[in-house]
Coordinates of C-alpha atoms in Angstrom, one line a residue:
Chain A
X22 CA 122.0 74.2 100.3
X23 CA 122.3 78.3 100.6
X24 CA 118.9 79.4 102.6
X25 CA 116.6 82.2 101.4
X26 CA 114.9 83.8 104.7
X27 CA 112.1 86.9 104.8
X28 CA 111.9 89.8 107.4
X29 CA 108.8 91.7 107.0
X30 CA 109.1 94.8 108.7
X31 CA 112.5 96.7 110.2
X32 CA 111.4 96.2 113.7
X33 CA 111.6 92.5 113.6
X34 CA 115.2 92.3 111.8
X35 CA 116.6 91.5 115.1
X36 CA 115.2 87.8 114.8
X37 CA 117.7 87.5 112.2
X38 CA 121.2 87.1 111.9
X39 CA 122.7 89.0 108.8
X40 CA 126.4 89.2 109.4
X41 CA 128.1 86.9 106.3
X42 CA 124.7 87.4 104.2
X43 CA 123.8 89.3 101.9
X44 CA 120.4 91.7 102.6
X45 CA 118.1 92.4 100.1
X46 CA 116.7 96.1 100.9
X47 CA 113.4 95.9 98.7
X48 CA 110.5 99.4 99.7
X49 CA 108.8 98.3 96.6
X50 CA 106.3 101.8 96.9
X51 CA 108.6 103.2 96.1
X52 CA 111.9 104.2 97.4
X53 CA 114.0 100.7 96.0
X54 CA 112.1 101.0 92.8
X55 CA 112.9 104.7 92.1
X56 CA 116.8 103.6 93.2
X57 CA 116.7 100.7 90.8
X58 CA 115.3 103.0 87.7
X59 CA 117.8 105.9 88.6
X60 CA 120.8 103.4 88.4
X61 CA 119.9 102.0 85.3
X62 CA 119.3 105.7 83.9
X63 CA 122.5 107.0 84.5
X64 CA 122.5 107.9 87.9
X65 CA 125.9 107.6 89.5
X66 CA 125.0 107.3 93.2
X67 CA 122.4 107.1 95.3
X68 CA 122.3 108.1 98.9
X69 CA 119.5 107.2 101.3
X70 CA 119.1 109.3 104.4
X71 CA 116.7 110.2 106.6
X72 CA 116.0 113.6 107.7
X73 CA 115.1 116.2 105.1
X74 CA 117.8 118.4 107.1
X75 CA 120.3 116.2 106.0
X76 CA 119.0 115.5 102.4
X77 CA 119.5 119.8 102.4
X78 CA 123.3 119.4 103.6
X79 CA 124.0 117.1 100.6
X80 CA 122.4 119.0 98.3
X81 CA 125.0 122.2 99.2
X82 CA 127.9 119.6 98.2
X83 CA 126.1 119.2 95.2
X84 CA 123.7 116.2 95.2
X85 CA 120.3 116.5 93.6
X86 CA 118.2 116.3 96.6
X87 CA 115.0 113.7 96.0
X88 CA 112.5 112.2 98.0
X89 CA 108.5 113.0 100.0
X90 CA 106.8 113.5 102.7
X91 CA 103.2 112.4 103.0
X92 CA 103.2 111.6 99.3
X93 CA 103.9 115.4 98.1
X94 CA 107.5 116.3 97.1
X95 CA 109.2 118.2 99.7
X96 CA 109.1 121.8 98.4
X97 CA 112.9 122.8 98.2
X98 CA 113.9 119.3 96.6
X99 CA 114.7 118.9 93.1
X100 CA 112.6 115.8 93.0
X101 CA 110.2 113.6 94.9
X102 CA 109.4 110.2 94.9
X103 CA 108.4 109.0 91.5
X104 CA 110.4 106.4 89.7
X105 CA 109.5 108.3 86.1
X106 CA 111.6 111.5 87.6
X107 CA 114.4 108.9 87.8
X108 CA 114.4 108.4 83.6
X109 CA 115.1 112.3 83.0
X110 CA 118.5 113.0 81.5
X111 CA 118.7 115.4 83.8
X112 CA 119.8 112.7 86.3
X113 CA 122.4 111.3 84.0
X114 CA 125.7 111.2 85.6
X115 CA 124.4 112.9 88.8
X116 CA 124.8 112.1 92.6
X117 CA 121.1 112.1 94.4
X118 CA 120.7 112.2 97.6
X119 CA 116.5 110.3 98.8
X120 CA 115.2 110.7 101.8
X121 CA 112.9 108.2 102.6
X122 CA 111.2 107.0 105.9
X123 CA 111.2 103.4 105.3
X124 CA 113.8 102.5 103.3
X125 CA 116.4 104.0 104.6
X126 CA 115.9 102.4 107.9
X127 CA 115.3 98.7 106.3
X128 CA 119.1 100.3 104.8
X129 CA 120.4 101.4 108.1
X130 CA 119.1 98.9 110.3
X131 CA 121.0 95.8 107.5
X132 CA 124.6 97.3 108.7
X133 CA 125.3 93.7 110.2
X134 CA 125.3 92.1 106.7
X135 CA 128.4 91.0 104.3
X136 CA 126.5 92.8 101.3
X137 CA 123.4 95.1 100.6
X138 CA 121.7 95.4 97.6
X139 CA 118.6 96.8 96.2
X140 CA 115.7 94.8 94.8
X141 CA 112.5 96.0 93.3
X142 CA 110.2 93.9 91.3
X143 CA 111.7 96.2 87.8
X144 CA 115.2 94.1 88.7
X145 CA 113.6 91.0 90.1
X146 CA 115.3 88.6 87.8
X147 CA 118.8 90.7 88.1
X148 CA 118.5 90.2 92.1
X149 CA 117.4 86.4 91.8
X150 CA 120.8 85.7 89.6
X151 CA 122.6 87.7 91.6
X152 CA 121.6 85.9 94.8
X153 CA 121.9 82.4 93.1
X154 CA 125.1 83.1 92.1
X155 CA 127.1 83.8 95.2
X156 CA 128.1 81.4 97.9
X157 CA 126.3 82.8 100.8
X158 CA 123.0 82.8 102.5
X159 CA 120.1 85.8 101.8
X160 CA 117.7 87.8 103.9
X161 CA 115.0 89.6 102.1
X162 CA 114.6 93.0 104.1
X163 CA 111.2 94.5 103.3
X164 CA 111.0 98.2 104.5
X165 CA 107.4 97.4 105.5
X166 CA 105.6 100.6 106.6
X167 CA 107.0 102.7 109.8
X168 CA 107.4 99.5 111.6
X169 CA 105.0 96.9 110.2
X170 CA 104.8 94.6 107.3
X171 CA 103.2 96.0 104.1
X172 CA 101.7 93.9 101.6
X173 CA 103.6 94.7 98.4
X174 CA 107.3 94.2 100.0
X175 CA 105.8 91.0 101.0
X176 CA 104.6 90.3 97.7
X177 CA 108.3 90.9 96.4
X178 CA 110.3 88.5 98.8
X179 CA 107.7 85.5 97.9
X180 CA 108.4 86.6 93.8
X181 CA 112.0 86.5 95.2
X182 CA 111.8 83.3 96.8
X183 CA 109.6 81.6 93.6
X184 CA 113.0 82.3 91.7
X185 CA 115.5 80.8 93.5
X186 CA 113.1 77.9 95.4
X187 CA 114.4 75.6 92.9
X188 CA 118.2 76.1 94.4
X189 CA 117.8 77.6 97.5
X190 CA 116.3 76.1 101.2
X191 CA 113.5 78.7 102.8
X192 CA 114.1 79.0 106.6
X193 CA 111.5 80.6 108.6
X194 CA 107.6 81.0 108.0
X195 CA 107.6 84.7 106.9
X196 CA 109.4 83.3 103.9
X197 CA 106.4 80.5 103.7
X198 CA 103.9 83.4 104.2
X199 CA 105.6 85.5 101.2
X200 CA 105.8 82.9 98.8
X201 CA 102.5 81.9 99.1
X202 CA 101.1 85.2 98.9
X203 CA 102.8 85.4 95.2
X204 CA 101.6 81.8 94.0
X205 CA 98.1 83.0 94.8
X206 CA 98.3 86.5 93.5
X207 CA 101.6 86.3 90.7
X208 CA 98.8 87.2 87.7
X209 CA 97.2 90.0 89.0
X210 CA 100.3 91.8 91.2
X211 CA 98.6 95.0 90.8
X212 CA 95.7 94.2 91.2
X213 CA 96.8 93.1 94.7
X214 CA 99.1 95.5 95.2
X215 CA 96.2 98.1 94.9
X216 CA 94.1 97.1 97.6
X217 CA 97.6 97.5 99.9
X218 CA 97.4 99.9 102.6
X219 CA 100.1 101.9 100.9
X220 CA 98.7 102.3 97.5
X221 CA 95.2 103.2 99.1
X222 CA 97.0 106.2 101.2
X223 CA 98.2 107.5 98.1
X224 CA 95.1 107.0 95.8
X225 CA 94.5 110.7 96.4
X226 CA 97.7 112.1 94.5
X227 CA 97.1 110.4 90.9
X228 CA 100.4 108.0 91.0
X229 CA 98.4 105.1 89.4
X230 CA 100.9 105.1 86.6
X231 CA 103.6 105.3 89.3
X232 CA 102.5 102.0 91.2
X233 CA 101.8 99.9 87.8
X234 CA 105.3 101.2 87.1
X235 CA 106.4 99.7 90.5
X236 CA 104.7 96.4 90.3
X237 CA 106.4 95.7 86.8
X238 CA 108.8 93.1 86.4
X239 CA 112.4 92.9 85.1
X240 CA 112.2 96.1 83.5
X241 CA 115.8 96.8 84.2
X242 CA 119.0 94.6 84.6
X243 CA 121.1 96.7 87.4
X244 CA 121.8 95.2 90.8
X245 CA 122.4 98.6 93.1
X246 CA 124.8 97.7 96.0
X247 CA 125.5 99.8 98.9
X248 CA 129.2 100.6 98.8
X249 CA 130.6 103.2 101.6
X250 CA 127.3 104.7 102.5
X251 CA 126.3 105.1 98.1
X252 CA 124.7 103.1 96.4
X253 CA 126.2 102.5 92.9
X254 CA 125.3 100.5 90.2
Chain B
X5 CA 82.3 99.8 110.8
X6 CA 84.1 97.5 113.0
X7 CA 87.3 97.0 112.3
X8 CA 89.6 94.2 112.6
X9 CA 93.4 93.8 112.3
X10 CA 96.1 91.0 112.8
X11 CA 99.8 91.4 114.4
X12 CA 101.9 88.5 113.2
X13 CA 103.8 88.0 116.3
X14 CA 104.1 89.7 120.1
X15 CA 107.2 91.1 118.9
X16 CA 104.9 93.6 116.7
X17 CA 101.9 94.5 119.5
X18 CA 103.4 97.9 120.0
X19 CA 102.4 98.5 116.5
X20 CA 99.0 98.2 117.8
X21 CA 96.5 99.8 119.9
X22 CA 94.7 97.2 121.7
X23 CA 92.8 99.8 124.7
X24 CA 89.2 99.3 124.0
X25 CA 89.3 96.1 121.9
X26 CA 88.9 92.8 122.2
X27 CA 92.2 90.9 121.5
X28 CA 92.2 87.3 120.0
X29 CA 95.2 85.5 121.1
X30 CA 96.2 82.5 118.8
X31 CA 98.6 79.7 119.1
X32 CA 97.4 76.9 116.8
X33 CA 100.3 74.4 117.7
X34 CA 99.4 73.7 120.3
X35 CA 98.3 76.1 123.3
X36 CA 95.0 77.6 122.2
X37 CA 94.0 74.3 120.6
X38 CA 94.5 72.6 124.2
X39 CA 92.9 75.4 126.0
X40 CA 89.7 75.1 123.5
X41 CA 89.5 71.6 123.6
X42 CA 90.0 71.6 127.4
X43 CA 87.3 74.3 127.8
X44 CA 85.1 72.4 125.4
X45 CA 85.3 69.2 127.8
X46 CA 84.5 70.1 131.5
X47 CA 87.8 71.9 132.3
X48 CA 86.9 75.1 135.5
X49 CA 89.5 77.0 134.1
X50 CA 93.1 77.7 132.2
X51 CA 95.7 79.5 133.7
X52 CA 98.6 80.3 131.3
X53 CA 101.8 80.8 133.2
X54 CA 105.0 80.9 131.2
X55 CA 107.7 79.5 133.4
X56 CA 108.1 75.7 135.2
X57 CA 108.9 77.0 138.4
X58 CA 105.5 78.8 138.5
X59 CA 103.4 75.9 137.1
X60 CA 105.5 73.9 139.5
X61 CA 103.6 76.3 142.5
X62 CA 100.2 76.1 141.1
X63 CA 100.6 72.4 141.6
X64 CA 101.1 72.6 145.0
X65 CA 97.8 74.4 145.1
X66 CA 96.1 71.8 143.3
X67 CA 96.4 72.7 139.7
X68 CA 96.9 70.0 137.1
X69 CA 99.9 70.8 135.6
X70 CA 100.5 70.8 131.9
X71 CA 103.2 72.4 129.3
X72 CA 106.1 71.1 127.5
X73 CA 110.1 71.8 126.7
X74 CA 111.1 70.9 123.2
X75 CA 107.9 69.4 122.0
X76 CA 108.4 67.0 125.4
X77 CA 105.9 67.0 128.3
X78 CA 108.1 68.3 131.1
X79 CA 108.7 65.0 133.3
X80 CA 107.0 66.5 136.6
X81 CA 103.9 67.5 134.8
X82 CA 100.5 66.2 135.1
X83 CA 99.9 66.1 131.1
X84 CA 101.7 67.6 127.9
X85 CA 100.8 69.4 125.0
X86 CA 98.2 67.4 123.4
X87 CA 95.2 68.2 122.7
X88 CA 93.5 64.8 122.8
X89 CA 94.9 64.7 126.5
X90 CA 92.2 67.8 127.5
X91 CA 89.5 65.5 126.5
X92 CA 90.2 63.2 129.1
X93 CA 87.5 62.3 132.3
X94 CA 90.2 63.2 134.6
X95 CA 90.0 66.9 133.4
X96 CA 86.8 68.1 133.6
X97 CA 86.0 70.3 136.8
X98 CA 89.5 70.7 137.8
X99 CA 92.1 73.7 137.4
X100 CA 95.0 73.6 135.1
X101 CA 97.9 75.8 134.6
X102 CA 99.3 75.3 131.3
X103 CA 103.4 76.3 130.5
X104 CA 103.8 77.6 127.1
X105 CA 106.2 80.2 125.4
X106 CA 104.6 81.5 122.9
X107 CA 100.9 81.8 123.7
X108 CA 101.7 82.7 127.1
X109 CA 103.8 85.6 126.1
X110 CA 100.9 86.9 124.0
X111 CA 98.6 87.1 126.8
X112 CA 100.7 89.1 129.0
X113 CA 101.8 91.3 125.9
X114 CA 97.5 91.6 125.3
X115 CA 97.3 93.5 129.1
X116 CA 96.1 96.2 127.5
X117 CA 93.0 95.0 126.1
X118 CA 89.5 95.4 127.4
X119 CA 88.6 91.6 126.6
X120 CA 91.0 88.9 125.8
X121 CA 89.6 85.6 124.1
X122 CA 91.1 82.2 122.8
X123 CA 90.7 81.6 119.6
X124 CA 91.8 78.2 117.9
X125 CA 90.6 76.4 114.5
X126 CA 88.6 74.6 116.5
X127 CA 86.3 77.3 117.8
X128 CA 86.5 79.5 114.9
X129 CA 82.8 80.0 113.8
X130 CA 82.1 80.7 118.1
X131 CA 84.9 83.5 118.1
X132 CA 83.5 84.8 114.7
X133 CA 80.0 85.3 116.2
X134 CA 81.4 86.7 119.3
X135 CA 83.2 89.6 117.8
X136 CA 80.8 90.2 115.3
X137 CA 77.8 90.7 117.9
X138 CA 80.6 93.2 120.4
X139 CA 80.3 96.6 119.4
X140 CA 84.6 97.1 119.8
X141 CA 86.9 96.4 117.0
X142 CA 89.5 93.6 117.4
X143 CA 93.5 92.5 117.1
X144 CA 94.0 89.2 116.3
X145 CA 97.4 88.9 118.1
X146 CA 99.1 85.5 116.6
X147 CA 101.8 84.0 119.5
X148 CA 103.9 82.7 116.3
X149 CA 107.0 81.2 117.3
X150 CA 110.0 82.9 119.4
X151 CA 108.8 86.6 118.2
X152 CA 108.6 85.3 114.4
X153 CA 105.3 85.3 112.6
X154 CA 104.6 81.6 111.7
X155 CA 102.3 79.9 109.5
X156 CA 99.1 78.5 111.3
X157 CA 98.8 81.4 113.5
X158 CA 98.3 83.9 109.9
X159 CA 96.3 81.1 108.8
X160 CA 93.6 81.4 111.5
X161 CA 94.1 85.1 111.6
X162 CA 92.8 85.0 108.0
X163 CA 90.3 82.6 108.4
X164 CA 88.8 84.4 111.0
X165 CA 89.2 87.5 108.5
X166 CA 87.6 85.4 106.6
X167 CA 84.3 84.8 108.6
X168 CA 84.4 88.6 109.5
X169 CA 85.1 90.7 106.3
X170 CA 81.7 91.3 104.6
X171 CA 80.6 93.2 108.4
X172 CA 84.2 94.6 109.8
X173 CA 86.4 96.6 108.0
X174 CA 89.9 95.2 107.9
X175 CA 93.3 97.4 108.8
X176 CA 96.6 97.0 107.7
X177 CA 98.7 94.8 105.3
X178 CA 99.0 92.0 107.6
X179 CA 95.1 91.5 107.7
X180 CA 95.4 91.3 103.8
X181 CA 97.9 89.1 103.7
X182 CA 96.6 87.0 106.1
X183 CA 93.3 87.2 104.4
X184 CA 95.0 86.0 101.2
X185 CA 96.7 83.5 102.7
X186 CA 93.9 81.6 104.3
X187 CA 91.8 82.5 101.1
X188 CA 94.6 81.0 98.6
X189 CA 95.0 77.4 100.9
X190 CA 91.5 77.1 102.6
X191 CA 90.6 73.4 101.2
X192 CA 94.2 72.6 101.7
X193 CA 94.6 73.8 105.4
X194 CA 96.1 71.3 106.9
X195 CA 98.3 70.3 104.0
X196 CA 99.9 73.7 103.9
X197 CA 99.7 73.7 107.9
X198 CA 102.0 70.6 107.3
X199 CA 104.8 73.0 105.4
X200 CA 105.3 75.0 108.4
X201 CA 108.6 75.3 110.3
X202 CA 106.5 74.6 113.8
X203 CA 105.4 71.3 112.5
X204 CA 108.8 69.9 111.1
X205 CA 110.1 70.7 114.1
X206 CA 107.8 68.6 115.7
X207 CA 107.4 65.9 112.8
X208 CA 109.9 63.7 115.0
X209 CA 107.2 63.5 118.2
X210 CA 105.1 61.5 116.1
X211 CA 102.0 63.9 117.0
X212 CA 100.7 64.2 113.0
X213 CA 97.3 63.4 114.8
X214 CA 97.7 66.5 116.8
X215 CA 98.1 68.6 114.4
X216 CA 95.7 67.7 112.2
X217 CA 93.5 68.0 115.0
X218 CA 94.4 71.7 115.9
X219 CA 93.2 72.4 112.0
X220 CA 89.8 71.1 112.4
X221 CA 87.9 73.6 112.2
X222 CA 84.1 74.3 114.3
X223 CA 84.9 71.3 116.7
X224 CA 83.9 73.3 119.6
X225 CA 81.4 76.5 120.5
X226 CA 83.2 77.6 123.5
X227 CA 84.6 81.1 123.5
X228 CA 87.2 81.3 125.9
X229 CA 87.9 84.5 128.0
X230 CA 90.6 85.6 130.4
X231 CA 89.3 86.9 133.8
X232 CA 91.1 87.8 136.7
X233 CA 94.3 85.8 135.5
X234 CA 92.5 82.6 134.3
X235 CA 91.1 81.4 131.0
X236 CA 87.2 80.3 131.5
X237 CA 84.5 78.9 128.8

């Protein structure tokens, strides 16, 4: 039986062993959902990085340059950090380069791993087929915030886990933890996901609409998969 | 308001500032359960070493000597793992070191706090009034298993949530997920207890009694405290 297992935060990814498995990169607030809503747009590429510096260096070869700090837009970008920027025509077609704090580590830090892809709860039921279909075994990587576990990433690997329990072993009890945290809370997800750390640091900048947006499911069918440092489609 | 806030495993306390606060180390299966019950039943005083060799030393100066390998008392050892076995006549008054991985290693990764007590199931209500009376806030540092979180350990860290909410302000995901955990499987403690990955590894040892024991909850009203190297009631 293929195994399902959950890493809550970067820092404790080395507990795991990824090479021959394919990561699941989910930073559900809101990095991985604005990548899943930009591929299904149109976008051709994504790029996560890190430093603003280097987001600028992209955007001189021509990528749109995306992504926040502190919740507000960085000034010179062309766009920050809500998944509803990701739906403009404007982005059709376009490479974007998204600097994000979490999410690109969780990204960096799954190098090990046969195959990375992108889950957010808007392709939950895209990732769970995806997963179910292939031959080998899965780590859920959840970006977590700066170093420690966040409750809506969590909320995502046990949604992840309820799909493919059925066909698929858990190992580990971060994976029990998740999964139990989504049987309890699976009707009101954003209710829950309100009260999150997260969501409360950024009830000051009006992005209600943003998180609802976040917390809904199967909006879009893409699975986004990092392919030589882009992730496409 | 007080504050409270869980770390799901040692490999996570440098996301925490522990100076100035009481620190709750947990290790439901089995080490803070034996150290409560031992406590609870005459025992002078616990002291949690983490290798053989040392408990092997303290013997020689008169300790009891208790731990196990494997879910397997260590051969030269005085007693094992079980809790029932601190409840025994030929405890009380004497000095025992006791061997374990994981608790141990949360105590010496707690150094830094100004008060470090032993919380179990078992003396949950004690600890609850303890910290609520103290005027410092408080990590709940779970041992969980090799670095990982694990179940029991979130379970008591949201029980004691739990007891503590309505006065203490909680911080963090992992307090809320911890919270929602206990909150989602609290008449069912032991039967989710039963799920974890700690208890099928020891469902072989035939020690079911034991670990329904260590999710008793209010057996004891000791509160445990490390001084000077050595756990005391």
């Amino acid at each position: 039986m293929k195994t399902i297992e959950v890493c809550l935060t970067p820092d404790l990814i080395h507990q795991h062993e990824l090479s021959g498995k394919i990561v699941v990169v989910v930073d559900i607030f809101r990095a991985t959902s604005c990548i899943v809503t930009g591929l299904a747009h149109g976008v051709e590429s994504m790029k996560p990085v890190g430093e603003v510096e280097e987001t600028k260096a992209l955007g001189k070869k021509g990528y749109l340059m995306a992504g926040e700090r502190g919740g507000i837009k960085v000034p010179e970008f062309d766009m920050g950090n809500s998944p509803f920027e990701y739906q403009a025509d404007e982005v059709k077609g376009k490479k974007i380069a998204i600097s994000t704090t979490n999410g690109s580590q969780a990204i960096i830090k799954s190098a090990e791993a046969q195959e990375i892809i992108i889950g957010a709860f808007l392709n939950l039921e895209s990732i769970a087929q995806y997963v179910l279909q292939s031959k080998i075994n899965v780590v859920i990587h959840c970006a977590g915030w700066k170093g420690t576990p966040n409750l809506e990433d969590t909320l995502f690997a046990g949604a992840l886990i309820d799909e493919c329990v059925e066909e698929m072993g858990t190992v580990g009890d971060s994976a029990l933890v998740a999964h139990q945290l989504y049987i309890a809370n699976h009707e009101n997800l954003f209710g829950i996901a309100k009260q999150s750390s997260h969501a409360e640091r950024l009830s000051g900048f009006g992005i209600e609409e943003d998180l609802e947006f976040c917390m809904t499911e199967n909006e879009y069918q893409v699975v986004p998969k990092l392919e030589d440092g882009e992730i496409v489609g």
